[in-house]
Short mmCIF file of C-alpha atoms in Angstrom, two decimals:
data_model
loop_
_atom_site.label_atom_id
_atom_site.label_comp_id
_atom_site.label_asym_id
_atom_site.label_seq_id
_atom_site.Cartn_x
_atom_site.Cartn_y
_atom_site.Cartn_z
CA MET A 1 80.55 122.78 -66.08
CA LYS A 2 77.70 120.55 -65.06
CA VAL A 3 78.16 119.98 -61.32
CA ALA A 4 76.37 117.59 -58.96
CA ILE A 5 76.46 118.27 -55.22
CA ALA A 6 75.50 115.51 -52.79
CA GLY A 7 74.13 117.05 -49.62
CA ALA A 8 72.13 120.28 -49.49
CA GLY A 9 73.08 121.37 -46.00
CA ALA A 10 74.82 124.65 -45.25
CA VAL A 11 78.05 123.54 -46.95
CA GLY A 12 76.38 122.15 -50.07
CA ARG A 13 74.23 125.24 -50.50
CA ALA A 14 77.19 127.59 -50.05
CA ILE A 15 79.18 125.71 -52.70
CA ALA A 16 76.20 125.79 -55.05
CA ARG A 17 75.81 129.56 -54.69
CA GLU A 18 79.48 130.15 -55.48
CA LEU A 19 79.34 127.92 -58.56
CA LEU A 20 76.16 129.58 -59.80
CA VAL A 21 77.83 132.99 -59.59
CA ASN A 22 80.38 131.60 -62.06
CA GLU A 23 77.55 130.41 -64.30
CA HIS A 24 77.94 126.66 -63.82
CA ASP A 25 74.99 124.28 -64.10
CA VAL A 26 74.44 123.04 -60.53
CA THR A 27 72.24 120.22 -59.24
CA LEU A 28 71.77 119.54 -55.52
CA PHE A 29 71.00 115.98 -54.42
CA GLU A 30 69.19 115.80 -51.06
CA ARG A 31 67.63 112.71 -49.51
CA ASN A 32 65.70 114.58 -46.81
CA ARG A 33 62.68 116.13 -48.47
CA THR A 34 62.30 118.74 -45.72
CA HIS A 35 65.75 120.11 -46.59
CA ILE A 36 64.79 120.82 -50.19
CA ASP A 37 64.34 124.57 -50.56
CA PRO A 38 64.71 125.94 -54.10
CA VAL A 39 64.23 129.49 -52.82
CA ALA A 40 67.41 129.15 -50.71
CA VAL A 41 69.58 128.60 -53.81
CA PRO A 42 67.95 130.31 -56.78
CA GLY A 43 69.08 128.93 -60.09
CA ALA A 44 70.08 125.48 -58.82
CA ASN A 45 68.35 122.27 -59.82
CA TRP A 46 67.10 120.13 -56.93
CA VAL A 47 66.73 116.37 -56.89
CA HIS A 48 65.09 114.44 -54.08
CA ALA A 49 67.42 111.45 -54.06
CA ASP A 50 69.87 109.47 -51.97
CA ALA A 51 73.24 109.97 -53.66
CA CYS A 52 74.44 106.70 -52.09
CA GLU A 53 71.79 104.76 -54.04
CA LEU A 54 72.84 103.60 -57.49
CA SER A 55 69.29 103.65 -58.82
CA ASP A 56 68.75 107.27 -57.74
CA LEU A 57 71.95 108.36 -59.46
CA GLU A 58 70.99 106.48 -62.61
CA ALA A 59 67.59 108.18 -62.64
CA ALA A 60 69.29 111.57 -62.34
CA GLY A 61 71.67 110.79 -65.23
CA LEU A 62 74.84 111.28 -63.24
CA GLN A 63 76.91 110.10 -66.20
CA THR A 64 76.14 113.42 -67.89
CA PHE A 65 77.84 115.47 -65.15
CA ASP A 66 81.41 116.80 -65.26
CA VAL A 67 81.96 117.06 -61.49
CA MET A 68 80.60 115.40 -58.37
CA ILE A 69 81.04 117.14 -55.02
CA ALA A 70 80.37 114.88 -52.03
CA ALA A 71 79.50 117.50 -49.41
CA THR A 72 77.41 115.67 -46.83
CA GLY A 73 78.16 115.77 -43.12
CA ASP A 74 78.80 112.01 -43.09
CA ASP A 75 82.25 110.79 -44.17
CA LYS A 76 80.95 107.30 -44.95
CA ALA A 77 78.34 108.73 -47.28
CA ASN A 78 80.91 110.95 -49.00
CA LEU A 79 83.15 107.96 -49.67
CA VAL A 80 80.29 105.93 -51.15
CA VAL A 81 79.12 108.84 -53.31
CA SER A 82 82.66 109.37 -54.60
CA LEU A 83 83.20 105.72 -55.44
CA LEU A 84 79.88 105.42 -57.28
CA ALA A 85 80.49 108.62 -59.23
CA THR A 86 83.86 107.36 -60.46
CA THR A 87 83.31 103.66 -60.99
CA GLU A 88 79.69 103.53 -62.12
CA PHE A 89 79.24 106.86 -63.93
CA ALA A 90 82.77 107.84 -64.99
CA VAL A 91 82.45 111.37 -63.63
CA SER A 92 85.74 112.99 -64.55
CA ARG A 93 86.26 115.06 -61.39
CA VAL A 94 85.30 114.11 -57.83
CA VAL A 95 85.76 116.38 -54.83
CA ALA A 96 84.93 115.12 -51.33
CA ARG A 97 84.43 116.84 -48.00
CA VAL A 98 86.25 115.33 -45.01
CA ASN A 99 84.39 115.98 -41.78
CA ASP A 100 86.65 114.09 -39.37
CA PRO A 101 90.40 114.59 -39.95
CA ARG A 102 91.02 111.09 -38.61
CA ASN A 103 89.38 109.77 -41.78
CA GLU A 104 91.57 111.70 -44.21
CA TRP A 105 93.68 108.64 -45.04
CA LEU A 106 90.62 107.03 -46.66
CA PHE A 107 89.93 109.91 -49.02
CA ASN A 108 92.16 108.93 -51.90
CA GLU A 109 92.01 107.65 -55.47
CA ASP A 110 91.08 104.17 -54.22
CA TRP A 111 87.69 105.70 -53.46
CA GLY A 112 87.64 107.64 -56.71
CA ILE A 113 88.49 110.99 -55.08
CA ASP A 114 90.55 113.58 -56.94
CA VAL A 115 90.57 116.27 -54.23
CA ALA A 116 89.75 115.84 -50.54
CA VAL A 117 88.93 118.98 -48.58
CA SER A 118 89.20 118.81 -44.80
CA THR A 119 87.66 121.89 -43.20
CA PRO A 120 89.43 121.37 -39.83
CA ARG A 121 92.79 120.97 -41.54
CA MET A 122 92.18 123.97 -43.78
CA LEU A 123 91.35 126.13 -40.77
CA ALA A 124 94.45 124.89 -38.93
CA SER A 125 96.58 125.62 -42.00
CA LEU A 126 95.19 129.12 -42.28
CA VAL A 127 95.99 129.75 -38.63
CA GLU A 128 99.54 128.49 -39.18
CA GLU A 129 99.84 130.65 -42.28
CA ALA A 130 98.76 133.72 -40.33
CA VAL A 131 101.31 133.29 -37.56
CA THR A 132 104.23 131.54 -39.25
CA VAL A 133 106.82 133.25 -41.44
CA GLY A 134 109.47 131.24 -43.21
CA ASP A 135 107.84 127.84 -42.65
CA LEU A 136 106.20 125.72 -45.32
CA VAL A 137 102.46 125.35 -44.72
CA ARG A 138 100.44 122.69 -46.52
CA LEU A 139 97.09 124.11 -47.60
CA MET A 140 95.57 121.28 -49.60
CA THR A 141 96.35 117.75 -50.78
CA PHE A 142 95.60 116.59 -54.32
CA ARG A 143 95.17 112.85 -54.90
CA GLN A 144 96.18 112.00 -51.33
CA GLY A 145 99.73 113.23 -51.33
CA GLN A 146 100.78 112.92 -54.96
CA ALA A 147 100.83 116.71 -55.03
CA ASN A 148 100.18 119.39 -52.43
CA LEU A 149 99.31 123.06 -52.47
CA VAL A 150 101.82 124.67 -50.11
CA GLU A 151 102.55 128.21 -49.00
CA LEU A 152 105.62 129.95 -47.65
CA THR A 153 105.84 133.58 -46.51
CA LEU A 154 109.19 135.24 -47.14
CA PRO A 155 110.63 137.00 -44.06
CA ASP A 156 111.29 140.72 -44.33
CA ASP A 157 115.05 140.11 -44.43
CA THR A 158 114.92 137.39 -47.09
CA PRO A 159 117.99 137.29 -49.34
CA LEU A 160 115.57 136.85 -52.24
CA ALA A 161 114.34 140.46 -51.91
CA GLY A 162 114.78 142.23 -55.23
CA LYS A 163 115.72 139.02 -57.04
CA PRO A 164 113.64 137.94 -60.07
CA VAL A 165 111.53 134.80 -59.95
CA ARG A 166 113.88 133.09 -62.39
CA ARG A 167 116.56 133.01 -59.64
CA LEU A 168 114.48 130.47 -57.72
CA ARG A 169 116.11 127.06 -58.15
CA LEU A 170 113.06 124.94 -57.55
CA PRO A 171 113.21 121.18 -57.07
CA ARG A 172 112.00 118.95 -59.86
CA ASP A 173 108.21 118.91 -60.40
CA VAL A 174 107.69 121.95 -58.15
CA ALA A 175 105.84 124.93 -59.62
CA LEU A 176 105.36 128.46 -58.28
CA VAL A 177 101.73 129.24 -59.11
CA ALA A 178 101.07 132.54 -57.34
CA ILE A 179 102.62 135.37 -55.37
CA ILE A 180 100.33 137.07 -52.88
CA ARG A 181 101.52 140.57 -52.06
CA GLY A 182 99.17 142.46 -49.80
CA ARG A 183 95.83 142.36 -51.58
CA ARG A 184 97.36 141.53 -54.96
CA VAL A 185 97.52 138.09 -56.48
CA ILE A 186 100.39 137.96 -58.96
CA VAL A 187 100.75 135.28 -61.62
CA PRO A 188 104.54 134.98 -61.53
CA GLN A 189 106.64 135.80 -64.59
CA SER A 190 110.36 135.09 -64.78
CA ASP A 191 111.35 138.77 -64.42
CA ASP A 192 109.00 139.60 -61.52
CA PRO A 193 111.01 140.67 -58.43
CA LEU A 194 110.37 139.07 -55.06
CA GLU A 195 109.85 141.06 -51.87
CA GLY A 196 109.97 140.38 -48.15
CA GLY A 197 106.50 139.50 -46.91
CA ASP A 198 105.49 137.85 -50.18
CA GLU A 199 103.38 134.72 -49.79
CA LEU A 200 104.59 132.18 -52.33
CA VAL A 201 102.14 129.46 -53.32
CA PHE A 202 103.52 126.28 -54.87
CA ILE A 203 102.29 122.95 -56.16
CA ALA A 204 104.79 120.36 -55.00
CA PRO A 205 105.07 116.59 -54.56
CA GLU A 206 105.25 115.66 -50.89
CA GLU A 207 108.75 114.23 -51.27
CA SER A 208 110.00 117.59 -52.58
CA GLU A 209 108.65 119.76 -49.76
CA ASP A 210 111.73 119.60 -47.53
CA GLU A 211 114.05 120.42 -50.43
CA LEU A 212 111.78 123.29 -51.46
CA HIS A 213 111.81 124.66 -47.92
CA GLN A 214 115.59 124.56 -47.75
CA THR A 215 115.90 126.15 -51.20
CA ILE A 216 113.77 129.13 -50.20
CA LYS A 217 115.49 129.51 -46.81
CA SER A 218 118.99 129.37 -48.29
CA PRO A 219 118.62 130.33 -51.94
CA LEU A 220 122.12 131.57 -52.63
#
């Protein structure tokens, strides 16, 4: 993919390095010339530009990119970047960083955002995941609540132990996308048996989360 990243701070550079490892074409947009350091991210393209300025994005040919990642440390800037990328340049995928969780409600499709990533919320979710067994933990929101990535760890005494995945009676529009068992990540097949301690990762609409939780707690 051809990926644009607005903001070449620590977060933007880290994202760029990960994408380059997977052989994507990455361009970093940075308005502060002193922050431009091609040596810090070998293989990335660097553009001295303000990603909130329409003319700068036009000059960079943003319409040719597949993905825009708004990764600055300023929520207002990330919203503007996202809106411009979607409405003016028809970028097909927009991911935005949320710095202040109080602003999460703004990061939705009205601002052209497909996926909003809140670092504080992600950290809180990971803490909950580490200490909570049997509860549904929301890891990420897609399109501001239309679908969520959620996780549930089966207790050791789960009645699902030994039962195949096909025995799960999931609510409508809910999909089991992965089973994490120790260090293994299992793409679930209908005959795969479940075990106590399994971390089940689902994509689920928000309105189905309670039903999903009850289904896994009392499956029989």
